[in-house]
mmCIF file of C-alpha atoms in Angstrom:
data_model
loop_
_atom_site.group_PDB
_atom_site.id
_atom_site.type_symbol
_atom_site.label_atom_id
_atom_site.label_comp_id
_atom_site.label_asym_id
_atom_site.label_seq_id
_atom_site.Cartn_x
_atom_site.Cartn_y
_atom_site.Cartn_z
ATOM 1 C CA MET A 233 -65.452 39.512 -42.008
ATOM 2 C CA GLU A 234 -65.108 35.541 -42.663
ATOM 3 C CA PHE A 235 -66.697 33.098 -40.935
ATOM 4 C CA ILE A 236 -66.010 29.221 -41.482
ATOM 5 C CA ILE A 237 -68.271 26.837 -40.054
ATOM 6 C CA VAL A 238 -66.288 23.225 -40.091
ATOM 7 C CA THR A 239 -68.442 20.134 -39.576
ATOM 8 C CA GLY A 240 -68.945 16.812 -40.846
ATOM 9 C CA MET A 241 -68.399 12.828 -39.830
ATOM 10 C CA ALA A 242 -66.908 12.185 -36.198
ATOM 11 C CA GLY A 243 -63.406 11.082 -37.041
ATOM 12 C CA ALA A 244 -62.979 12.990 -40.540
ATOM 13 C CA GLY A 245 -60.527 15.308 -39.012
ATOM 14 C CA LYS A 246 -62.536 18.576 -38.170
ATOM 15 C CA THR A 247 -59.808 19.130 -35.422
ATOM 16 C CA SER A 248 -56.958 18.879 -37.494
ATOM 17 C CA ALA A 249 -58.994 21.195 -40.116
ATOM 18 C CA LEU A 250 -59.518 23.585 -37.043
ATOM 19 C CA ASN A 251 -55.922 23.592 -36.103
ATOM 20 C CA ALA A 252 -55.050 24.420 -39.320
ATOM 21 C CA LEU A 253 -57.106 27.384 -39.517
ATOM 22 C CA GLU A 254 -55.737 28.782 -36.439
ATOM 23 C CA ASP A 255 -52.623 28.108 -37.763
ATOM 24 C CA ILE A 256 -53.354 30.814 -40.403
ATOM 25 C CA GLY A 257 -55.282 33.280 -38.155
ATOM 26 C CA TYR A 258 -58.353 32.014 -37.364
ATOM 27 C CA TYR A 259 -60.216 32.665 -34.065
ATOM 28 C CA CYS A 260 -61.593 29.214 -33.675
ATOM 29 C CA VAL A 261 -64.071 27.448 -31.424
ATOM 30 C CA GLU A 262 -64.449 23.588 -30.802
ATOM 31 C CA ASN A 263 -67.819 22.070 -30.194
ATOM 32 C CA LEU A 264 -69.920 25.172 -30.696
ATOM 33 C CA PRO A 265 -73.265 24.523 -29.957
ATOM 34 C CA LEU A 266 -75.938 25.129 -32.656
ATOM 35 C CA SER A 267 -78.305 27.288 -30.731
ATOM 36 C CA PHE A 268 -75.280 29.656 -30.075
ATOM 37 C CA LEU A 269 -74.368 29.871 -33.612
ATOM 38 C CA PRO A 270 -76.579 33.162 -34.456
ATOM 39 C CA GLN A 271 -75.636 34.949 -31.089
ATOM 40 C CA PHE A 272 -71.745 34.067 -31.773
ATOM 41 C CA VAL A 273 -71.961 35.158 -35.064
ATOM 42 C CA GLU A 274 -73.389 38.630 -33.980
ATOM 43 C CA LEU A 275 -70.843 38.964 -31.195
ATOM 44 C CA CYS A 276 -67.970 38.503 -33.743
ATOM 45 C CA ARG A 277 -69.307 40.989 -36.056
ATOM 46 C CA ASP A 278 -69.919 43.659 -32.959
ATOM 47 C CA ARG A 279 -66.272 43.023 -32.539
ATOM 48 C CA GLY A 280 -65.294 44.224 -35.823
ATOM 49 C CA GLY A 281 -61.830 44.025 -36.951
ATOM 50 C CA GLN A 282 -60.626 42.000 -33.591
ATOM 51 C CA LEU A 283 -62.327 39.023 -35.016
ATOM 52 C CA SER A 284 -62.294 39.476 -38.870
ATOM 53 C CA ARG A 285 -61.455 35.820 -39.341
ATOM 54 C CA VAL A 286 -63.423 33.186 -37.051
ATOM 55 C CA ALA A 287 -63.856 29.331 -37.633
ATOM 56 C CA ALA A 288 -66.357 27.164 -35.539
ATOM 57 C CA VAL A 289 -66.933 23.361 -35.307
ATOM 58 C CA ILE A 290 -70.333 22.277 -35.229
ATOM 59 C CA ASP A 291 -71.244 18.639 -35.602
ATOM 60 C CA ILE A 292 -73.210 15.675 -34.269
ATOM 61 C CA ARG A 293 -72.262 16.574 -30.734
ATOM 62 C CA SER A 294 -74.532 19.703 -30.638
ATOM 63 C CA CYS A 295 -77.735 18.359 -32.076
ATOM 64 C CA ASP A 296 -79.237 15.465 -33.900
ATOM 65 C CA ARG A 297 -81.073 17.421 -36.829
ATOM 66 C CA PHE A 298 -78.229 18.663 -39.006
ATOM 67 C CA SER A 299 -81.103 20.356 -41.120
ATOM 68 C CA GLU A 300 -81.389 22.639 -38.183
ATOM 69 C CA LEU A 301 -77.473 23.378 -39.120
ATOM 70 C CA VAL A 302 -78.502 23.882 -42.874
ATOM 71 C CA SER A 303 -81.356 26.236 -41.986
ATOM 72 C CA ALA A 304 -79.374 28.219 -39.174
ATOM 73 C CA TYR A 305 -76.360 28.537 -42.067
ATOM 74 C CA LEU A 306 -78.553 29.942 -44.989
ATOM 75 C CA THR A 307 -80.216 32.443 -42.548
ATOM 76 C CA ILE A 308 -76.156 33.719 -41.660
ATOM 77 C CA ARG A 309 -75.496 33.822 -45.000
ATOM 78 C CA LYS A 310 -78.323 35.968 -45.951
ATOM 79 C CA THR A 311 -78.482 38.371 -43.415
ATOM 80 C CA GLU A 312 -76.448 41.355 -43.775
ATOM 81 C CA PRO A 313 -75.240 43.443 -40.627
ATOM 82 C CA ILE A 314 -76.738 47.106 -40.704
ATOM 83 C CA GLY A 315 -74.157 49.606 -41.336
ATOM 84 C CA ALA A 316 -71.314 47.254 -41.687
ATOM 85 C CA ALA A 317 -68.294 48.592 -43.249
ATOM 86 C CA GLU A 318 -66.963 45.549 -44.346
ATOM 87 C CA PRO A 319 -68.503 42.489 -45.874
ATOM 88 C CA PHE A 320 -69.499 39.339 -44.589
ATOM 89 C CA ASN A 321 -68.461 35.980 -45.823
ATOM 90 C CA CYS A 322 -69.793 33.074 -44.354
ATOM 91 C CA ARG A 323 -68.649 29.649 -45.633
ATOM 92 C CA MET A 324 -68.742 26.059 -44.530
ATOM 93 C CA LEU A 325 -66.536 23.158 -44.806
ATOM 94 C CA CYS A 326 -67.630 19.250 -44.637
ATOM 95 C CA LEU A 327 -65.231 16.876 -43.823
ATOM 96 C CA GLU A 328 -66.017 12.952 -44.270
ATOM 97 C CA ALA A 329 -64.240 9.437 -44.802
ATOM 98 C CA SER A 330 -64.774 6.014 -45.639
ATOM 99 C CA GLU A 331 -66.562 3.563 -43.061
ATOM 100 C CA ALA A 332 -63.525 1.552 -42.606
ATOM 101 C CA THR A 333 -60.947 4.380 -42.299
ATOM 102 C CA LEU A 334 -63.509 6.013 -39.176
ATOM 103 C CA GLN A 335 -63.356 2.945 -37.600
ATOM 104 C CA ASN A 336 -59.308 2.323 -37.984
ATOM 105 C CA ARG A 337 -59.359 5.933 -36.225
ATOM 106 C CA PHE A 338 -61.712 5.167 -33.601
ATOM 107 C CA ARG A 339 -59.900 1.589 -32.963
ATOM 108 C CA THR A 340 -56.180 3.413 -33.045
ATOM 109 C CA SER A 341 -57.260 6.589 -31.244
ATOM 110 C CA ARG A 342 -59.554 4.517 -28.319
ATOM 111 C CA ARG A 343 -62.095 7.206 -28.322
ATOM 112 C CA SER A 344 -65.562 6.599 -28.408
ATOM 113 C CA HIS A 345 -67.842 7.971 -31.317
ATOM 114 C CA PRO A 346 -70.446 10.552 -30.160
ATOM 115 C CA LEU A 347 -73.384 8.171 -30.668
ATOM 116 C CA ALA A 348 -71.864 5.014 -29.348
ATOM 117 C CA ASP A 349 -74.186 5.091 -26.019
ATOM 118 C CA ARG A 350 -77.459 5.703 -28.383
ATOM 119 C CA PHE A 351 -76.187 2.914 -30.734
ATOM 120 C CA GLU A 352 -74.909 0.412 -27.415
ATOM 121 C CA GLY A 353 -71.622 0.613 -29.376
ATOM 122 C CA ASN A 354 -72.447 -0.532 -32.911
ATOM 123 C CA LEU A 355 -70.216 1.625 -34.767
ATOM 124 C CA PRO A 356 -71.360 0.630 -38.457
ATOM 125 C CA ALA A 357 -74.794 1.785 -37.071
ATOM 126 C CA ALA A 358 -73.719 5.220 -35.537
ATOM 127 C CA PHE A 359 -71.822 6.132 -38.844
ATOM 128 C CA ALA A 360 -74.729 5.332 -41.054
ATOM 129 C CA PHE A 361 -77.279 7.460 -38.945
ATOM 130 C CA GLU A 362 -74.510 10.152 -39.186
ATOM 131 C CA ARG A 363 -74.268 9.931 -42.684
ATOM 132 C CA GLU A 364 -77.753 10.101 -43.042
ATOM 133 C CA LEU A 365 -78.055 13.003 -41.221
ATOM 134 C CA LEU A 366 -75.161 14.784 -42.899
ATOM 135 C CA GLN A 367 -76.661 14.514 -46.290
ATOM 136 C CA PRO A 368 -78.449 18.019 -46.036
ATOM 137 C CA VAL A 369 -75.389 19.560 -45.072
ATOM 138 C CA ARG A 370 -73.140 17.866 -47.788
ATOM 139 C CA ALA A 371 -75.235 19.065 -50.534
ATOM 140 C CA HIS A 372 -75.030 22.920 -49.037
ATOM 141 C CA ALA A 373 -71.426 22.772 -48.299
ATOM 142 C CA ASP A 374 -69.365 25.050 -50.097
ATOM 143 C CA TYR A 375 -66.244 23.076 -49.166
ATOM 144 C CA LEU A 376 -65.724 19.073 -49.186
ATOM 145 C CA ILE A 377 -62.807 17.119 -48.537
ATOM 146 C CA ASP A 378 -62.793 13.100 -48.010
ATOM 147 C CA SER A 379 -60.167 12.632 -45.876
ATOM 148 C CA SER A 380 -59.835 8.821 -45.820
ATOM 149 C CA LEU A 381 -56.317 8.456 -47.604
ATOM 150 C CA LEU A 382 -55.140 11.717 -46.146
ATOM 151 C CA SER A 383 -52.384 11.946 -43.491
ATOM 152 C CA ALA A 384 -53.123 14.677 -40.841
ATOM 153 C CA SER A 385 -50.254 16.842 -42.185
ATOM 154 C CA GLN A 386 -51.645 16.462 -45.735
ATOM 155 C CA LEU A 387 -55.466 17.719 -44.555
ATOM 156 C CA LYS A 388 -53.962 20.478 -42.647
ATOM 157 C CA GLU A 389 -52.071 21.433 -45.858
ATOM 158 C CA GLN A 390 -55.270 21.343 -47.881
ATOM 159 C CA VAL A 391 -56.899 23.510 -45.489
ATOM 160 C CA LYS A 392 -54.305 25.925 -45.216
ATOM 161 C CA ALA A 393 -54.379 26.018 -48.969
ATOM 162 C CA LEU A 394 -58.495 26.413 -49.103
ATOM 163 C CA PHE A 395 -58.346 29.237 -46.590
ATOM 164 C CA MET A 396 -55.095 31.126 -46.621
ATOM 165 C CA ALA A 397 -55.986 33.765 -49.422
ATOM 166 C CA HIS A 398 -59.056 36.239 -49.023
ATOM 167 C CA ILE A 399 -62.121 34.354 -49.183
ATOM 168 C CA SER A 400 -64.403 35.741 -51.997
ATOM 169 C CA ASP A 401 -66.839 34.776 -54.434
ATOM 170 C CA ALA A 402 -64.253 33.633 -57.054
ATOM 171 C CA MET A 403 -64.334 29.861 -57.451
ATOM 172 C CA LEU A 404 -61.296 28.113 -56.066
ATOM 173 C CA ILE A 405 -60.015 25.185 -58.755
ATOM 174 C CA GLN A 406 -58.119 22.372 -56.931
ATOM 175 C CA VAL A 407 -55.960 20.306 -59.318
ATOM 176 C CA MET A 408 -54.968 16.822 -57.424
ATOM 177 C CA SER A 409 -52.757 14.006 -58.634
ATOM 178 C CA PHE A 410 -53.559 10.708 -57.378
ATOM 179 C CA GLY A 411 -52.751 6.941 -57.650
ATOM 180 C CA PHE A 412 -55.648 4.219 -58.510
ATOM 181 C CA LYS A 413 -54.209 1.886 -56.866
ATOM 182 C CA TYR A 414 -54.635 3.706 -53.530
ATOM 183 C CA GLY A 415 -58.090 4.267 -54.138
ATOM 184 C CA ALA A 416 -59.975 7.208 -56.681
ATOM 185 C CA PRO A 417 -60.674 10.580 -54.393
ATOM 186 C CA MET A 418 -64.424 10.949 -53.614
ATOM 187 C CA GLU A 419 -64.379 14.591 -53.907
ATOM 188 C CA VAL A 420 -63.096 14.958 -57.602
ATOM 189 C CA ASP A 421 -65.669 16.710 -59.813
ATOM 190 C CA LEU A 422 -63.835 15.987 -63.025
ATOM 191 C CA MET A 423 -61.551 12.875 -63.369
ATOM 192 C CA TYR A 424 -59.065 12.078 -66.108
ATOM 193 C CA ASP A 425 -57.297 8.453 -66.440
ATOM 194 C CA MET A 426 -53.438 8.966 -67.668
ATOM 195 C CA ARG A 427 -53.270 4.967 -67.150
ATOM 196 C CA CYS A 428 -53.245 4.781 -71.075
ATOM 197 C CA LEU A 429 -50.223 7.001 -71.512
ATOM 198 C CA PRO A 430 -46.727 6.046 -71.520
ATOM 199 C CA ASN A 431 -45.312 5.167 -68.319
ATOM 200 C CA PRO A 432 -42.028 6.388 -67.078
ATOM 201 C CA TYR A 433 -42.118 3.751 -64.232
ATOM 202 C CA TYR A 434 -40.429 1.356 -66.850
ATOM 203 C CA VAL A 435 -37.585 3.425 -67.394
ATOM 204 C CA ALA A 436 -35.130 2.568 -64.859
ATOM 205 C CA GLU A 437 -33.274 6.313 -64.620
ATOM 206 C CA LEU A 438 -36.828 7.886 -64.279
ATOM 207 C CA ARG A 439 -38.667 5.476 -61.927
ATOM 208 C CA GLU A 440 -37.646 7.026 -58.766
ATOM 209 C CA HIS A 441 -38.520 10.355 -59.751
ATOM 210 C CA THR A 442 -41.484 12.091 -60.371
ATOM 211 C CA GLY A 443 -44.048 14.311 -62.541
ATOM 212 C CA CYS A 444 -42.812 17.399 -60.619
ATOM 213 C CA GLU A 445 -39.302 16.879 -62.274
ATOM 214 C CA GLU A 446 -38.665 18.217 -66.028
ATOM 215 C CA SER A 447 -37.174 14.816 -66.745
ATOM 216 C CA VAL A 448 -40.195 12.614 -66.683
ATOM 217 C CA ARG A 449 -42.544 15.509 -67.939
ATOM 218 C CA GLU A 450 -40.413 15.746 -70.811
ATOM 219 C CA TYR A 451 -40.792 11.802 -71.113
ATOM 220 C CA VAL A 452 -44.557 11.466 -70.787
ATOM 221 C CA MET A 453 -45.316 14.576 -73.218
ATOM 222 C CA ASN A 454 -42.870 13.278 -75.707
ATOM 223 C CA ALA A 455 -45.216 11.070 -76.421
ATOM 224 C CA PRO A 456 -48.149 11.962 -79.420
ATOM 225 C CA GLU A 457 -50.965 10.603 -77.750
ATOM 226 C CA SER A 458 -49.673 12.947 -74.366
ATOM 227 C CA ARG A 459 -49.734 15.441 -76.334
ATOM 228 C CA GLU A 460 -53.030 15.306 -78.181
ATOM 229 C CA TYR A 461 -54.617 13.900 -74.560
ATOM 230 C CA TYR A 462 -53.205 17.148 -72.901
ATOM 231 C CA GLN A 463 -54.728 19.342 -75.600
ATOM 232 C CA LYS A 464 -58.381 17.903 -75.374
ATOM 233 C CA VAL A 465 -58.091 17.982 -71.698
ATOM 234 C CA GLN A 466 -56.951 21.991 -72.102
ATOM 235 C CA ASP A 467 -59.585 22.649 -74.580
ATOM 236 C CA MET A 468 -62.535 20.964 -72.391
ATOM 237 C CA LEU A 469 -61.603 22.758 -69.261
ATOM 238 C CA ASP A 470 -61.294 26.093 -71.079
ATOM 239 C CA PHE A 471 -64.677 25.645 -72.184
ATOM 240 C CA ALA A 472 -66.582 23.928 -69.125
ATOM 241 C CA ILE A 473 -64.787 26.363 -66.520
ATOM 242 C CA PRO A 474 -66.142 29.520 -67.085
ATOM 243 C CA LEU A 475 -69.728 27.707 -67.198
ATOM 244 C CA TYR A 476 -69.127 26.563 -63.397
ATOM 245 C CA VAL A 477 -67.876 29.924 -62.846
ATOM 246 C CA LYS A 478 -71.198 31.468 -64.366
ATOM 247 C CA GLU A 479 -73.225 28.827 -62.274
ATOM 248 C CA GLY A 480 -71.557 30.625 -59.196
ATOM 249 C CA ARG A 481 -69.571 27.094 -58.022
ATOM 250 C CA PRO A 482 -67.395 27.945 -54.870
ATOM 251 C CA GLN A 483 -65.003 25.250 -55.865
ATOM 252 C CA LEU A 484 -64.151 22.844 -58.387
ATOM 253 C CA VAL A 485 -61.824 19.541 -58.186
ATOM 254 C CA ILE A 486 -59.879 18.161 -61.077
ATOM 255 C CA GLY A 487 -58.163 14.810 -60.552
ATOM 256 C CA PHE A 488 -55.871 13.206 -62.567
ATOM 257 C CA GLY A 489 -55.107 9.596 -61.648
ATOM 258 C CA CYS A 490 -52.660 7.028 -62.956
ATOM 259 C CA THR A 491 -51.423 3.616 -61.700
ATOM 260 C CA GLY A 492 -49.321 5.074 -58.517
ATOM 261 C CA GLY A 493 -49.790 8.576 -58.554
ATOM 262 C CA ARG A 494 -46.375 9.485 -59.268
ATOM 263 C CA HIS A 495 -45.478 10.107 -62.802
ATOM 264 C CA ARG A 496 -48.145 10.990 -65.759
ATOM 265 C CA SER A 497 -50.835 12.164 -63.192
ATOM 266 C CA VAL A 498 -48.273 14.764 -61.623
ATOM 267 C CA THR A 499 -47.281 15.319 -64.985
ATOM 268 C CA PHE A 500 -50.618 16.468 -66.298
ATOM 269 C CA ALA A 501 -51.423 18.186 -62.827
ATOM 270 C CA GLU A 502 -48.582 20.390 -62.756
ATOM 271 C CA LEU A 503 -49.116 21.232 -66.438
ATOM 272 C CA ILE A 504 -53.041 22.034 -65.952
ATOM 273 C CA SER A 505 -52.382 23.781 -62.901
ATOM 274 C CA ARG A 506 -50.245 25.911 -64.510
ATOM 275 C CA HIS A 507 -52.183 26.714 -67.665
ATOM 276 C CA LEU A 508 -55.015 27.530 -65.526
ATOM 277 C CA SER A 509 -52.999 29.976 -63.348
ATOM 278 C CA GLU A 510 -52.007 31.685 -65.917
ATOM 279 C CA CYS A 511 -55.518 32.232 -67.131
ATOM 280 C CA GLY A 512 -55.905 33.999 -63.835
ATOM 281 C CA TYR A 513 -57.846 31.335 -61.977
ATOM 282 C CA HIS A 514 -57.481 30.836 -58.098
ATOM 283 C CA VAL A 515 -55.792 27.203 -58.287
ATOM 284 C CA ILE A 516 -54.214 25.341 -55.704
ATOM 285 C CA LYS A 517 -52.382 21.736 -56.435
ATOM 286 C CA GLN A 518 -52.161 18.710 -54.291
ATOM 287 C CA HIS A 519 -50.055 15.495 -55.256
ATOM 288 C CA ARG A 520 -51.939 13.001 -53.108
ATOM 289 C CA ASP A 521 -49.850 9.825 -53.804
ATOM 290 C CA PHE A 522 -46.451 11.001 -55.220
ATOM 291 C CA LYS A 523 -44.329 10.200 -52.374
ATOM 292 C CA LYS A 524 -45.962 6.677 -51.548
#
């Protein structure tokens, strides 16, 4: 059985994430009260294969003390059902976004923040309070997504990629390309800057193409410095990734950035994704900005 707890900031995209999970076959529950969580988990376990993939949103609407969610989550993960024929995998997905993004989303949706009354409509104060409460949850989450620069469809695709395959103890590697002009992603663990390499943007026939295409990749990798840079990155990842696996990390996010996120970063993300997949790792790939 696979049980996903979806949590995070109000306005960060929890409903979109839940919709994505429902699309790939999860039984989903919105706004589950924290006090109901242990009984709900047991109910899902008792029903066996009828509820083998379940996801539930638990957030600030359920409790002011996010530390209670952490302790409940850790208890559930440690508890094994007696006589269970199948393993029980409980994971937590945490969603967050920048204050400017959240303010814009609440303004355009015309929905009120769950803590609006408590802080007399002062959204920055509500965000700060919620973010502080979220820190222990963030530290224990298996997956962290910053949705600040993601559209709703991009967020859904990323969530689907995370949970489409059977959840196991194997570490998931997410390889991302992005453009620094649109902001560096907050969730990246290892970040590489491609802006020092030859830029296809200044070649007229390549400008409108992307690093997903062979012509752009050939141009980028034809430079000796690009080939040397790639080899050093590959050697570093070949050394470091087994260490992350040994430490039990559930997820590793590797980011490649260039100016616009269209040519050089996409080229390296494509090549590194292919290499890591050939090494047998579970890899998902995301080009955040290449269509902008």
